[in-house]
Coordinates of C-alpha atoms in Angstrom, one line a residue:
Chain A
M17 CA 87.9 -202.1 -18.1
S18 CA 84.5 -201.2 -16.9
L19 CA 84.0 -198.9 -13.9
T20 CA 82.1 -199.9 -10.9
P21 CA 78.9 -197.7 -10.7
R22 CA 79.0 -195.0 -8.1
L23 CA 76.8 -195.1 -5.0
P24 CA 73.2 -194.1 -6.0
L25 CA 73.2 -191.0 -3.8
A26 CA 69.9 -189.7 -5.1
L27 CA 68.1 -193.0 -4.4
R28 CA 69.7 -193.3 -1.0
Q29 CA 68.6 -189.8 0.0
L30 CA 65.0 -190.7 -1.0
T31 CA 64.9 -194.1 0.7
D32 CA 66.5 -192.7 3.9
A33 CA 63.5 -190.5 4.4
P34 CA 60.6 -192.6 3.3
V35 CA 57.8 -190.5 4.8
K36 CA 59.2 -187.3 3.3
T37 CA 59.6 -189.1 0.0
A38 CA 56.1 -190.4 0.1
A39 CA 54.7 -187.0 0.9
A40 CA 56.6 -185.5 -2.0
A41 CA 55.5 -188.2 -4.4
A42 CA 51.9 -187.7 -3.2
G43 CA 52.0 -184.1 -4.0
I44 CA 53.3 -184.7 -7.5
C45 CA 50.8 -187.5 -7.9
F46 CA 47.9 -185.2 -7.1
S47 CA 48.9 -182.7 -9.7
T48 CA 49.5 -185.3 -12.4
V49 CA 46.0 -186.7 -11.6
L50 CA 44.6 -183.2 -12.1
V51 CA 46.2 -183.1 -15.6
F52 CA 45.1 -186.5 -16.6
F53 CA 41.6 -185.8 -15.4
Q54 CA 41.3 -182.5 -17.3
L55 CA 42.6 -184.1 -20.5
G56 CA 40.4 -187.2 -20.2
L57 CA 37.3 -185.1 -19.5
L58 CA 38.0 -182.8 -22.4
N59 CA 38.4 -185.7 -24.7
A60 CA 35.3 -187.5 -23.4
I61 CA 33.2 -184.4 -23.9
Y62 CA 34.3 -183.9 -27.5
Q63 CA 34.1 -187.7 -28.2
S64 CA 30.5 -187.7 -26.9
Q65 CA 29.5 -185.1 -29.5
S66 CA 30.5 -187.4 -32.3
R67 CA 29.3 -190.6 -30.7
P68 CA 25.8 -190.5 -32.4
Y69 CA 27.5 -190.8 -35.8
S70 CA 29.0 -194.2 -34.8
L71 CA 25.5 -195.4 -34.2
L72 CA 24.2 -194.7 -37.7
D73 CA 23.4 -197.7 -39.9
G74 CA 25.4 -196.6 -42.9
E75 CA 28.8 -195.4 -44.2
I76 CA 27.8 -192.1 -45.8
V77 CA 25.7 -189.1 -44.4
L78 CA 23.9 -186.7 -46.6
V79 CA 23.4 -183.3 -45.0
S80 CA 22.8 -179.7 -45.8
D81 CA 25.7 -177.8 -47.3
R82 CA 25.2 -175.4 -44.3
F83 CA 25.6 -178.2 -41.8
S84 CA 27.8 -177.4 -38.8
R85 CA 26.6 -179.7 -36.0
L86 CA 24.0 -182.4 -35.4
S87 CA 21.7 -180.6 -33.0
Q88 CA 21.3 -177.7 -35.4
S89 CA 21.3 -179.5 -38.7
P90 CA 19.3 -177.6 -41.4
E91 CA 16.5 -179.4 -43.1
I92 CA 16.9 -181.0 -46.6
A93 CA 14.3 -182.4 -48.9
L94 CA 13.6 -186.1 -48.5
S95 CA 13.1 -186.4 -52.3
D96 CA 16.6 -185.0 -52.9
V97 CA 18.1 -187.5 -50.4
M98 CA 16.3 -190.5 -51.8
R99 CA 17.9 -189.8 -55.3
A100 CA 21.0 -191.4 -53.8
Q101 CA 19.2 -194.7 -53.9
G102 CA 19.9 -194.9 -57.6
V103 CA 23.7 -194.6 -57.3
E104 CA 25.7 -197.8 -57.9
G105 CA 26.8 -199.4 -54.7
V106 CA 24.0 -197.9 -52.5
A107 CA 22.0 -200.6 -50.7
R108 CA 19.5 -198.2 -49.1
V109 CA 19.0 -194.6 -47.9
S110 CA 17.3 -194.0 -44.6
P111 CA 15.9 -190.7 -43.3
L112 CA 16.9 -189.2 -39.9
S113 CA 15.4 -186.1 -38.3
I114 CA 16.8 -184.3 -35.3
Q115 CA 14.7 -182.1 -33.1
L116 CA 15.2 -180.5 -29.7
G117 CA 12.3 -180.6 -27.3
I118 CA 11.4 -179.9 -23.7
L119 CA 10.7 -183.0 -21.6
L120 CA 9.1 -183.1 -18.2
I121 CA 11.0 -185.1 -15.7
L122 CA 8.8 -186.9 -13.2
P123 CA 8.4 -187.3 -10.3
Q124 CA 10.8 -184.4 -9.8
G125 CA 8.6 -182.1 -11.8
F126 CA 11.2 -180.0 -13.7
T127 CA 11.8 -179.8 -17.4
T128 CA 15.0 -180.4 -19.4
N129 CA 16.2 -180.4 -23.0
A130 CA 15.8 -183.6 -25.0
Q131 CA 17.4 -184.3 -28.3
I132 CA 15.0 -186.3 -30.4
Y133 CA 16.1 -188.7 -33.1
S134 CA 13.3 -189.5 -35.5
I135 CA 13.5 -192.5 -37.8
D136 CA 11.3 -194.5 -40.1
P137 CA 10.9 -197.8 -38.1
S138 CA 10.7 -199.7 -41.4
N139 CA 13.9 -198.2 -42.6
S140 CA 15.9 -197.4 -39.5
A141 CA 18.8 -194.9 -39.9
L142 CA 20.1 -196.0 -36.5
S143 CA 21.9 -199.3 -36.1
I144 CA 19.5 -201.5 -34.1
E145 CA 22.4 -203.6 -32.9
K146 CA 24.5 -200.7 -31.6
T147 CA 21.6 -198.7 -30.1
K148 CA 19.7 -201.7 -28.8
L149 CA 16.6 -200.2 -30.2
N150 CA 13.3 -202.1 -29.8
I151 CA 11.9 -201.0 -33.2
S152 CA 8.4 -202.3 -32.7
S153 CA 8.1 -200.1 -29.5
L154 CA 8.4 -196.9 -31.7
T155 CA 5.4 -197.6 -33.9
P156 CA 2.5 -196.9 -31.4
Y157 CA 1.1 -193.4 -31.0
E158 CA 2.7 -191.2 -28.4
R159 CA 5.5 -193.6 -27.8
A160 CA 9.3 -193.1 -27.6
S161 CA 12.4 -194.8 -26.5
M162 CA 14.8 -193.1 -23.9
D163 CA 18.5 -193.2 -24.1
D164 CA 20.0 -195.2 -21.2
M165 CA 23.2 -193.0 -21.3
S166 CA 21.2 -189.9 -20.3
R167 CA 21.5 -188.6 -16.7
P168 CA 21.3 -191.7 -14.5
S169 CA 18.5 -190.2 -12.3
Y170 CA 16.4 -189.7 -15.4
V171 CA 17.0 -193.2 -16.6
S172 CA 16.3 -194.8 -13.2
N173 CA 12.8 -193.2 -13.1
V174 CA 12.0 -194.8 -16.5
Q175 CA 13.6 -198.1 -15.7
K176 CA 11.5 -198.4 -12.5
K177 CA 8.3 -198.1 -14.5
L178 CA 9.4 -200.5 -17.3
N179 CA 10.5 -203.1 -14.8
N180 CA 6.9 -203.0 -13.5
Y181 CA 5.6 -203.6 -17.1
S182 CA 4.3 -200.0 -17.3
D183 CA 5.2 -197.2 -19.6
Y184 CA 6.7 -194.1 -18.1
R185 CA 4.2 -191.2 -18.5
T186 CA 5.5 -187.7 -19.1
N187 CA 5.1 -184.6 -21.3
L188 CA 6.9 -183.5 -24.3
G189 CA 6.2 -179.9 -24.8
N190 CA 2.5 -179.7 -23.7
K191 CA 1.6 -183.1 -25.0
R192 CA 1.7 -186.4 -23.2
L193 CA 4.4 -188.9 -24.0
F194 CA 4.9 -192.5 -23.0
I195 CA 8.4 -193.9 -22.8
N196 CA 8.1 -197.6 -23.4
S197 CA 11.6 -198.8 -24.0
I198 CA 15.3 -198.0 -23.4
S199 CA 18.0 -197.7 -26.0
S200 CA 21.7 -196.5 -26.1
I201 CA 22.5 -193.3 -27.9
G202 CA 24.7 -191.0 -25.7
S203 CA 24.3 -187.5 -24.3
T204 CA 25.6 -184.4 -26.0
F205 CA 26.1 -180.8 -25.2
A206 CA 22.8 -179.9 -26.8
A207 CA 20.6 -181.8 -24.3
D208 CA 20.6 -183.7 -21.1
L209 CA 18.9 -186.7 -22.6
S210 CA 18.0 -188.3 -25.9
L211 CA 14.8 -189.9 -27.2
V212 CA 14.1 -192.0 -30.3
M213 CA 10.7 -191.9 -31.9
S214 CA 9.0 -192.5 -35.2
Q215 CA 8.5 -189.8 -37.8
D216 CA 4.7 -190.0 -37.2
N217 CA 5.2 -189.2 -33.6
L218 CA 7.7 -186.5 -34.4
I219 CA 5.1 -184.7 -36.5
H220 CA 2.5 -185.2 -33.8
Y221 CA 4.7 -183.4 -31.3
F222 CA 6.2 -180.9 -33.7
P223 CA 3.5 -180.0 -36.2
G224 CA 5.8 -177.6 -37.9
R225 CA 7.9 -180.6 -39.2
S226 CA 6.9 -182.5 -42.3
Y227 CA 7.6 -185.9 -43.8
S228 CA 9.2 -184.3 -46.8
K229 CA 11.8 -182.5 -44.8
I230 CA 14.5 -184.3 -42.9
N231 CA 17.9 -183.4 -41.4
L232 CA 20.1 -186.3 -42.5
G233 CA 20.1 -189.1 -45.0
I234 CA 22.0 -192.2 -44.1
V235 CA 23.4 -194.1 -47.0
K236 CA 24.2 -197.8 -46.5
L237 CA 26.5 -199.4 -49.1
K238 CA 26.4 -202.8 -50.6
P239 CA 29.1 -205.1 -49.5
G240 CA 32.4 -204.7 -51.4
Y241 CA 31.8 -201.0 -52.5
S242 CA 34.4 -198.4 -51.6
V243 CA 33.1 -195.5 -49.5
Q244 CA 35.4 -193.0 -51.2
K245 CA 34.3 -194.0 -54.6
V246 CA 30.6 -193.8 -53.8
L247 CA 31.2 -190.5 -52.0
A248 CA 33.0 -189.1 -55.1
T249 CA 30.1 -190.2 -57.3
L250 CA 27.5 -188.6 -55.0
N251 CA 29.4 -185.3 -54.7
S252 CA 30.2 -185.0 -58.4
K253 CA 27.0 -186.4 -60.1
L254 CA 24.2 -185.9 -57.6
Y255 CA 25.3 -183.2 -55.3
P256 CA 27.9 -181.1 -57.0
V257 CA 29.4 -178.0 -55.5
G258 CA 26.6 -175.3 -55.1
Y259 CA 23.9 -177.9 -54.4
N260 CA 22.3 -177.5 -51.1
I261 CA 23.2 -181.1 -50.1
K262 CA 26.6 -182.7 -49.7
A263 CA 27.8 -186.2 -48.9
M264 CA 30.3 -186.9 -46.1
S265 CA 31.7 -190.1 -44.7
I266 CA 31.1 -190.9 -41.1
P267 CA 34.7 -190.0 -40.0
E268 CA 34.4 -186.7 -41.9
I269 CA 31.2 -185.7 -40.3
S270 CA 32.4 -186.8 -36.9
D271 CA 35.5 -184.6 -37.3
K272 CA 33.4 -181.7 -38.5
E273 CA 31.2 -182.0 -35.3
M274 CA 34.3 -182.2 -33.0
S275 CA 35.8 -179.3 -34.8
F276 CA 32.7 -177.2 -34.3
W277 CA 32.7 -177.7 -30.5
Q278 CA 36.5 -177.2 -30.3
K279 CA 36.4 -173.9 -32.2
N280 CA 33.1 -172.5 -31.1
T281 CA 33.1 -173.2 -27.4
S282 CA 35.6 -172.2 -24.7
L283 CA 35.9 -175.8 -23.5
T284 CA 39.4 -176.2 -25.0
F285 CA 40.5 -173.0 -23.3
I286 CA 39.0 -173.8 -20.0
F287 CA 40.3 -177.4 -19.8
G288 CA 43.6 -176.2 -21.3
I289 CA 44.0 -173.8 -18.5
G290 CA 43.2 -176.7 -16.1
V291 CA 46.0 -178.7 -17.7
I292 CA 48.5 -175.8 -17.4
V293 CA 47.5 -175.2 -13.8
G294 CA 48.1 -178.9 -13.1
F295 CA 51.6 -178.8 -14.5
V296 CA 52.4 -175.5 -12.8
V297 CA 51.2 -176.9 -9.5
S298 CA 53.3 -180.0 -10.1
G299 CA 56.3 -177.8 -10.9
I300 CA 55.9 -175.7 -7.8
I301 CA 55.5 -178.6 -5.5
L302 CA 58.6 -180.3 -6.9
Y303 CA 60.5 -177.0 -6.8
Q304 CA 59.6 -176.6 -3.1
I305 CA 60.6 -180.1 -2.3
L306 CA 63.9 -180.0 -4.2
Y307 CA 64.8 -176.5 -2.9
S308 CA 64.3 -177.4 0.7
D309 CA 66.1 -180.7 0.1
V310 CA 69.1 -178.9 -1.4
I311 CA 69.2 -176.4 1.5
S312 CA 69.0 -179.2 4.1
H313 CA 71.7 -181.2 2.3
L314 CA 74.0 -178.2 1.5
P315 CA 76.8 -179.3 3.9
E316 CA 76.8 -182.8 2.3
Y317 CA 76.9 -181.3 -1.2
A318 CA 79.7 -179.0 -0.1
T319 CA 81.5 -182.1 1.3
L320 CA 81.3 -183.8 -2.1
L321 CA 82.7 -180.7 -3.8
A322 CA 85.5 -180.6 -1.2
L323 CA 86.3 -184.3 -1.9
G324 CA 86.8 -183.4 -5.5
Y325 CA 83.4 -184.2 -7.1
P326 CA 82.6 -181.7 -9.8
N327 CA 79.7 -179.3 -9.4
I328 CA 77.9 -181.1 -12.3
Y329 CA 77.9 -184.4 -10.4
V330 CA 76.2 -182.8 -7.4
I331 CA 73.6 -181.1 -9.6
K332 CA 73.0 -184.5 -11.3
V333 CA 72.2 -186.0 -7.9
V334 CA 69.3 -183.5 -7.5
F335 CA 68.1 -184.1 -11.1
V336 CA 68.0 -187.8 -10.5
Q337 CA 66.0 -187.3 -7.3
A338 CA 63.5 -185.2 -9.3
F339 CA 63.1 -187.8 -11.9
L340 CA 62.8 -190.6 -9.4
L341 CA 60.1 -188.8 -7.5
T342 CA 58.2 -188.2 -10.8
A343 CA 58.7 -191.9 -11.8
I344 CA 57.6 -193.1 -8.4
S345 CA 54.4 -191.0 -8.4
F346 CA 53.4 -191.7 -12.0
P347 CA 52.1 -195.3 -11.6
F348 CA 49.9 -194.1 -8.7
S349 CA 48.7 -191.1 -10.7
F350 CA 47.8 -193.6 -13.5
A351 CA 45.9 -195.9 -11.2
I352 CA 44.0 -193.2 -9.4
T353 CA 43.1 -191.6 -12.8
L354 CA 41.7 -194.9 -14.0
G355 CA 39.6 -195.1 -10.9
L356 CA 38.4 -191.5 -11.4
Y357 CA 37.6 -192.2 -15.0
G358 CA 35.5 -195.2 -14.0
L359 CA 33.7 -193.1 -11.4
M360 CA 33.1 -190.3 -13.9
A361 CA 31.8 -192.7 -16.5
S362 CA 29.3 -194.3 -14.2
A363 CA 28.1 -191.0 -12.8
T364 CA 27.7 -189.2 -16.2
N365 CA 27.7 -191.9 -18.8
L366 CA 30.5 -190.0 -20.6
V367 CA 32.8 -192.2 -22.5
I368 CA 36.0 -191.3 -20.7
Y369 CA 39.1 -193.5 -21.0
M370 CA 42.8 -193.6 -20.8
T371 CA 44.9 -193.6 -24.0
L372 CA 48.5 -194.6 -24.5
E373 CA 49.2 -191.3 -26.3
R374 CA 47.9 -189.3 -23.3
C375 CA 49.9 -191.5 -20.9
I376 CA 53.1 -190.9 -22.8
S377 CA 52.6 -187.2 -23.3
V378 CA 51.7 -186.6 -19.7
L379 CA 54.7 -188.6 -18.5
F380 CA 56.9 -186.6 -20.9
L381 CA 55.6 -183.3 -19.8
S382 CA 55.9 -184.3 -16.2
L383 CA 59.5 -185.1 -16.7
L384 CA 60.0 -181.8 -18.5
T385 CA 58.4 -179.9 -15.6
S386 CA 60.6 -181.8 -13.2
S387 CA 63.7 -180.7 -15.2
F388 CA 62.6 -177.1 -15.1
S389 CA 61.9 -177.2 -11.3
C390 CA 65.2 -178.9 -10.8
F391 CA 67.1 -176.3 -12.8
L392 CA 65.6 -173.6 -10.6
A393 CA 66.1 -175.5 -7.3
T394 CA 69.8 -176.2 -8.1
N395 CA 70.6 -172.5 -8.5
Q396 CA 71.7 -172.6 -4.9
L397 CA 74.1 -175.5 -5.7
R398 CA 75.9 -173.6 -8.4
K399 CA 76.9 -171.1 -5.8
V400 CA 77.8 -173.5 -3.0
D401 CA 81.2 -172.8 -1.5
P402 CA 83.1 -175.8 -0.2
S403 CA 85.2 -173.6 2.0
S404 CA 82.1 -172.9 4.0
L405 CA 82.6 -176.3 5.6
Y406 CA 85.4 -174.9 7.6
Chain B
M1 CA 112.9 -169.6 4.4
L2 CA 114.1 -173.1 3.6
M3 CA 112.3 -174.6 0.7
N4 CA 112.4 -178.3 0.1
A5 CA 111.8 -179.1 -3.5
A6 CA 109.9 -182.2 -2.5
S7 CA 107.7 -180.3 0.0
P8 CA 104.0 -180.9 -0.6
V9 CA 103.3 -177.4 0.6
I10 CA 105.3 -174.3 -0.2
V11 CA 103.9 -170.9 0.9
N12 CA 105.8 -167.8 0.0
N13 CA 104.7 -164.3 0.8
L14 CA 101.1 -165.3 0.8
T15 CA 98.5 -162.6 1.4
F16 CA 94.8 -162.9 1.5
S17 CA 92.0 -160.4 2.0
Y18 CA 88.3 -160.5 1.4
A19 CA 88.6 -156.8 0.3
Y20 CA 92.0 -155.9 -0.9
D21 CA 91.0 -152.3 -1.5
Q22 CA 90.2 -151.7 2.1
P23 CA 93.1 -150.9 4.5
D24 CA 93.9 -153.3 7.3
S25 CA 91.6 -155.9 5.8
N26 CA 94.2 -158.7 5.3
V27 CA 93.4 -162.0 6.8
L28 CA 96.9 -163.3 6.0
N29 CA 99.9 -161.0 5.8
S30 CA 102.8 -162.3 3.7
I31 CA 102.9 -165.7 5.2
S32 CA 105.8 -168.0 4.3
L33 CA 106.3 -171.6 5.3
S34 CA 106.8 -175.0 3.9
V35 CA 105.7 -178.4 5.0
S36 CA 107.7 -181.5 4.1
S37 CA 106.6 -185.0 3.5
G38 CA 106.4 -187.0 6.7
E39 CA 105.8 -183.9 8.8
L40 CA 102.9 -183.2 11.2
I41 CA 102.4 -179.5 11.5
I42 CA 100.0 -177.9 14.0
L43 CA 98.7 -174.5 13.3
T44 CA 97.6 -172.7 16.4
G45 CA 96.4 -169.2 17.2
A46 CA 93.5 -167.2 18.5
S47 CA 90.1 -167.3 16.7
G48 CA 90.3 -165.0 13.7
S49 CA 94.1 -165.3 13.3
G50 CA 93.8 -166.8 9.8
K51 CA 94.5 -170.5 10.6
T52 CA 91.4 -171.9 8.8
T53 CA 91.8 -169.4 5.9
L54 CA 95.3 -170.7 5.4
L55 CA 94.1 -174.3 5.5
T56 CA 91.3 -173.7 3.0
L57 CA 93.7 -171.9 0.7
I58 CA 96.2 -174.8 0.8
G59 CA 93.4 -177.2 0.2
G60 CA 92.2 -175.4 -2.9
L61 CA 88.8 -174.7 -1.3
K62 CA 89.3 -170.9 -1.4
T63 CA 90.8 -168.7 -4.0
G64 CA 91.8 -165.0 -4.3
A65 CA 95.1 -165.1 -2.5
K66 CA 98.2 -163.2 -3.6
G67 CA 101.8 -164.4 -3.5
C68 CA 103.1 -168.0 -4.1
L69 CA 101.3 -171.1 -3.0
E70 CA 102.5 -174.5 -4.3
V71 CA 100.6 -177.6 -3.3
L72 CA 101.7 -181.0 -4.4
G73 CA 104.0 -179.3 -7.0
K74 CA 101.2 -177.2 -8.5
N75 CA 101.0 -173.4 -8.2
I76 CA 97.4 -173.0 -7.2
I77 CA 97.2 -169.2 -7.1
S78 CA 96.6 -169.1 -10.8
A79 CA 94.9 -172.5 -11.0
S80 CA 91.6 -172.9 -12.9
P81 CA 88.6 -174.3 -11.1
N82 CA 89.1 -177.6 -12.8
E83 CA 92.7 -177.8 -11.6
L84 CA 91.7 -177.0 -8.1
L85 CA 89.1 -179.8 -8.3
L86 CA 91.8 -182.2 -9.4
L87 CA 94.0 -181.0 -6.5
R88 CA 91.3 -181.6 -4.0
R89 CA 91.1 -185.2 -5.1
Q90 CA 94.7 -185.7 -4.0
V91 CA 94.2 -184.1 -0.6
G92 CA 92.6 -185.7 2.4
F93 CA 90.1 -183.3 4.3
I94 CA 89.1 -183.9 7.8
F95 CA 86.3 -181.5 8.9
Q96 CA 85.5 -180.4 12.4
S97 CA 81.9 -181.4 12.0
H98 CA 82.7 -184.7 10.2
N99 CA 80.3 -184.0 7.3
L100 CA 79.4 -187.6 6.8
L101 CA 76.5 -188.3 4.4
P102 CA 73.7 -189.3 6.8
Y103 CA 72.1 -191.7 4.4
L104 CA 75.2 -193.8 3.9
T105 CA 76.7 -196.3 6.2
A106 CA 80.2 -195.9 7.7
L107 CA 81.6 -198.1 5.0
E108 CA 79.8 -196.2 2.2
N109 CA 80.9 -192.9 3.5
I110 CA 84.5 -194.0 3.0
R111 CA 83.7 -195.5 -0.3
V112 CA 82.4 -192.1 -1.5
G113 CA 86.0 -190.8 -0.9
L114 CA 87.4 -193.7 -3.0
E115 CA 84.9 -193.5 -5.9
I116 CA 86.1 -190.1 -7.0
H117 CA 89.1 -191.9 -8.3
D118 CA 88.5 -194.0 -11.5
S119 CA 91.4 -196.2 -10.5
W120 CA 89.5 -197.5 -7.5
R121 CA 86.3 -198.0 -9.6
Q122 CA 88.3 -200.0 -12.0
M123 CA 89.5 -202.3 -9.2
G124 CA 85.9 -203.2 -8.5
L125 CA 83.4 -203.0 -5.7
L126 CA 85.0 -205.8 -3.7
A127 CA 88.4 -204.1 -3.7
M128 CA 86.8 -200.8 -2.5
E129 CA 84.8 -202.5 0.2
N130 CA 87.8 -204.4 1.4
K131 CA 89.8 -201.2 1.7
C132 CA 87.0 -199.5 3.6
T133 CA 86.6 -202.4 6.0
E134 CA 90.3 -202.5 6.5
L135 CA 90.4 -198.9 7.5
L136 CA 87.4 -199.2 9.8
E137 CA 89.0 -202.1 11.5
L138 CA 92.3 -200.1 11.8
L139 CA 90.2 -197.4 13.5
K140 CA 88.5 -199.9 15.8
L141 CA 85.2 -199.6 14.0
G142 CA 85.1 -203.0 12.5
S143 CA 81.7 -203.8 14.1
R144 CA 80.2 -200.5 12.8
T145 CA 80.7 -200.8 9.1
L146 CA 77.0 -200.9 8.4
F147 CA 76.0 -198.3 10.9
K148 CA 74.7 -195.0 9.7
P149 CA 76.1 -191.7 11.2
K150 CA 73.0 -191.3 13.4
D151 CA 73.9 -194.6 15.1
L152 CA 77.6 -193.6 15.7
S153 CA 79.0 -191.6 18.6
V154 CA 80.7 -188.3 17.9
G155 CA 84.1 -189.9 18.2
Q156 CA 83.2 -192.8 15.9
K157 CA 81.9 -190.3 13.3
Q158 CA 85.2 -188.4 13.5
R159 CA 87.1 -191.7 13.0
V160 CA 85.0 -192.5 9.9
S161 CA 85.8 -189.0 8.6
I162 CA 89.5 -189.7 9.1
A163 CA 89.2 -193.0 7.3
R164 CA 87.5 -191.3 4.4
A165 CA 90.3 -188.7 4.3
I166 CA 93.1 -191.2 4.3
A167 CA 91.5 -194.0 2.2
N168 CA 93.3 -193.1 -1.0
K169 CA 96.7 -192.5 0.8
P170 CA 96.9 -188.8 0.0
K171 CA 100.2 -187.0 0.2
L172 CA 98.7 -184.2 2.1
I173 CA 96.1 -184.3 4.8
L174 CA 94.4 -181.1 6.1
A175 CA 92.5 -181.4 9.4
D176 CA 90.4 -178.6 11.0
E177 CA 90.0 -179.2 14.7
P178 CA 89.9 -183.0 14.3
T179 CA 89.8 -183.6 18.1
A180 CA 87.5 -180.7 19.0
S181 CA 84.5 -182.9 19.8
L182 CA 86.3 -186.0 21.0
D183 CA 87.0 -187.3 24.5
K184 CA 90.6 -187.7 25.6
D185 CA 90.9 -191.3 24.5
S186 CA 89.3 -190.8 21.1
A187 CA 91.4 -187.6 20.6
Q188 CA 94.5 -189.6 21.3
I189 CA 93.6 -192.3 18.8
A190 CA 92.9 -189.8 16.1
I191 CA 96.1 -187.8 16.5
T192 CA 98.2 -190.9 16.9
L193 CA 96.8 -192.2 13.6
L194 CA 97.6 -189.0 11.9
R195 CA 101.1 -189.0 13.2
D196 CA 101.6 -192.6 12.1
L197 CA 100.3 -191.7 8.7
T198 CA 103.1 -189.2 8.2
K199 CA 105.6 -192.0 8.8
V200 CA 103.9 -194.8 7.1
N201 CA 102.6 -193.0 4.0
D202 CA 105.2 -190.3 4.0
C203 CA 102.5 -187.7 3.8
A204 CA 102.3 -184.2 5.2
V205 CA 99.6 -183.5 7.8
I206 CA 98.5 -180.0 8.7
V207 CA 96.2 -179.8 11.7
V208 CA 94.4 -176.6 12.9
T209 CA 93.6 -176.9 16.5
H210 CA 93.0 -175.2 19.9
D211 CA 93.5 -178.5 21.7
N212 CA 96.7 -178.2 23.8
K213 CA 96.6 -181.9 24.6
I214 CA 97.8 -182.8 21.1
L215 CA 100.6 -180.3 20.6
D216 CA 103.2 -182.8 21.7
Y217 CA 102.4 -185.0 18.7
A218 CA 103.5 -182.3 16.2
D219 CA 106.8 -182.1 14.5
R220 CA 106.4 -178.4 14.3
I221 CA 104.0 -175.9 15.8
I222 CA 103.2 -172.7 13.8
N223 CA 101.4 -169.9 15.7
L224 CA 99.4 -167.4 13.8
E225 CA 98.5 -164.0 15.2
N226 CA 96.5 -161.4 13.2
G227 CA 97.4 -163.2 9.9
S228 CA 101.1 -163.4 10.5
I229 CA 103.4 -166.2 11.8
T230 CA 104.9 -165.5 15.2

């Protein structure tokens, strides 16, 4: 025969003191938001480094064998890159040059780093659809397109001019530059903003560059051809081991970029500390709440022991309270985090978003932290003496 | 010392100290007594005479005594913690400070005392609630079933505590100053009920008290002085 469930003492304790429960849940909510935010930001920062690769109009990238990251990509010979045109399955090969420059921001008057993507307007390495590039705006002399995912204040300066049918006049290095259109690229660690210009204009602003030397070759395949097969052909026949060029798929080069920033910067460490601090804060808050709760309810717990309830039952009541508090606060943490992500995205143009994996892992770790705090808080309960009631 | 084999409580040469190695530290000195079913025993004595210690030892709430202590047919001197736990389920405790759970209603506070027994949980929620309601009505608290302790008077809280203690018809009830915080009428109701229980349920009731007004209800009064029965 089934047994009637016992009174839910943990739930009743919480609902009997709604203000205290709400305060406790708010404390746990705050620390969970902290964890979510740190993880989201870290992921967004890394993702933003590999975003440019998703904008390339091709499936394979040809780079120097010494390639480590996009902003410092060594030069390779255009002629070597164009050899890939003859490989079966290759539709076309497009050149892409990357250059860092100093851009003057007007009307504020200060300078900032700009990452410049240089393409052949007749053979664009960037997807026009994804980047919303106005190709014809790149052709005129001293013209460039600005990334609308750069710092909003920079973009708004440009947008104001463009809305009035004027070009935005500024300097790149010590030469004048006109920004006459807006595109969508995405910011990186290397620079505060991105520009797109033609190869002709690149060489005008950076005379040290030449047409024969580029940074990346973007290979677009014909429909129906396997990326892996063409990659294998390129790396075995055209660019074997030892050659100064290698072919990589888009996912491969994205991972390589992410890996560089993960291993060569202290971001993971810094944000990792932030995540740990978040969980520690959550654990401490919960411990304090549970400990003071146990102390204030000691006579009741002693009564339960005197009535014949086992010690483990009483400890279970506290554990259930801890899990309930964590469960109550989690949806609020989730909602607040979504709001913060949205705010962050609009302020910085970082692509920051919630993932199911992150949600599940933070919930799991929150429950784990709750368990540990509970274990410490119930230490007092293991020593409670029911004879103290007399 | 007359020992009744059916006695719920048999105490023989019981000694208790918090520090046996220290001289003159005994709280109880070779106490011997027995309590029969259907008896209401009142333990009196000055503060520090050992009354409450004896009560807690009998109830299995305290351990460390020497001698012989049989409660409900079980020698509890050498009982394991689990055996003491099972013993406590068969004893009704009435605490001086009620010790009701503040977040439960009067009915639910009694139900907590029933739920410890799987037999009651098997009978179902309705059976448990009916029992609780019946007890509250018996104790003239029928209109207070859904009240929480904070909405009950001291006397009403004590009556709920009594109801919780007797709900499962224990064969032994231990009460520590059950009338201490009650007015004359409430005290009379409480002690009358305990006395009636000894007859109706054939249970033994041991009451520790300083209240002279209830001495007349006892079948026997045992006075403790400096840990010994006088």
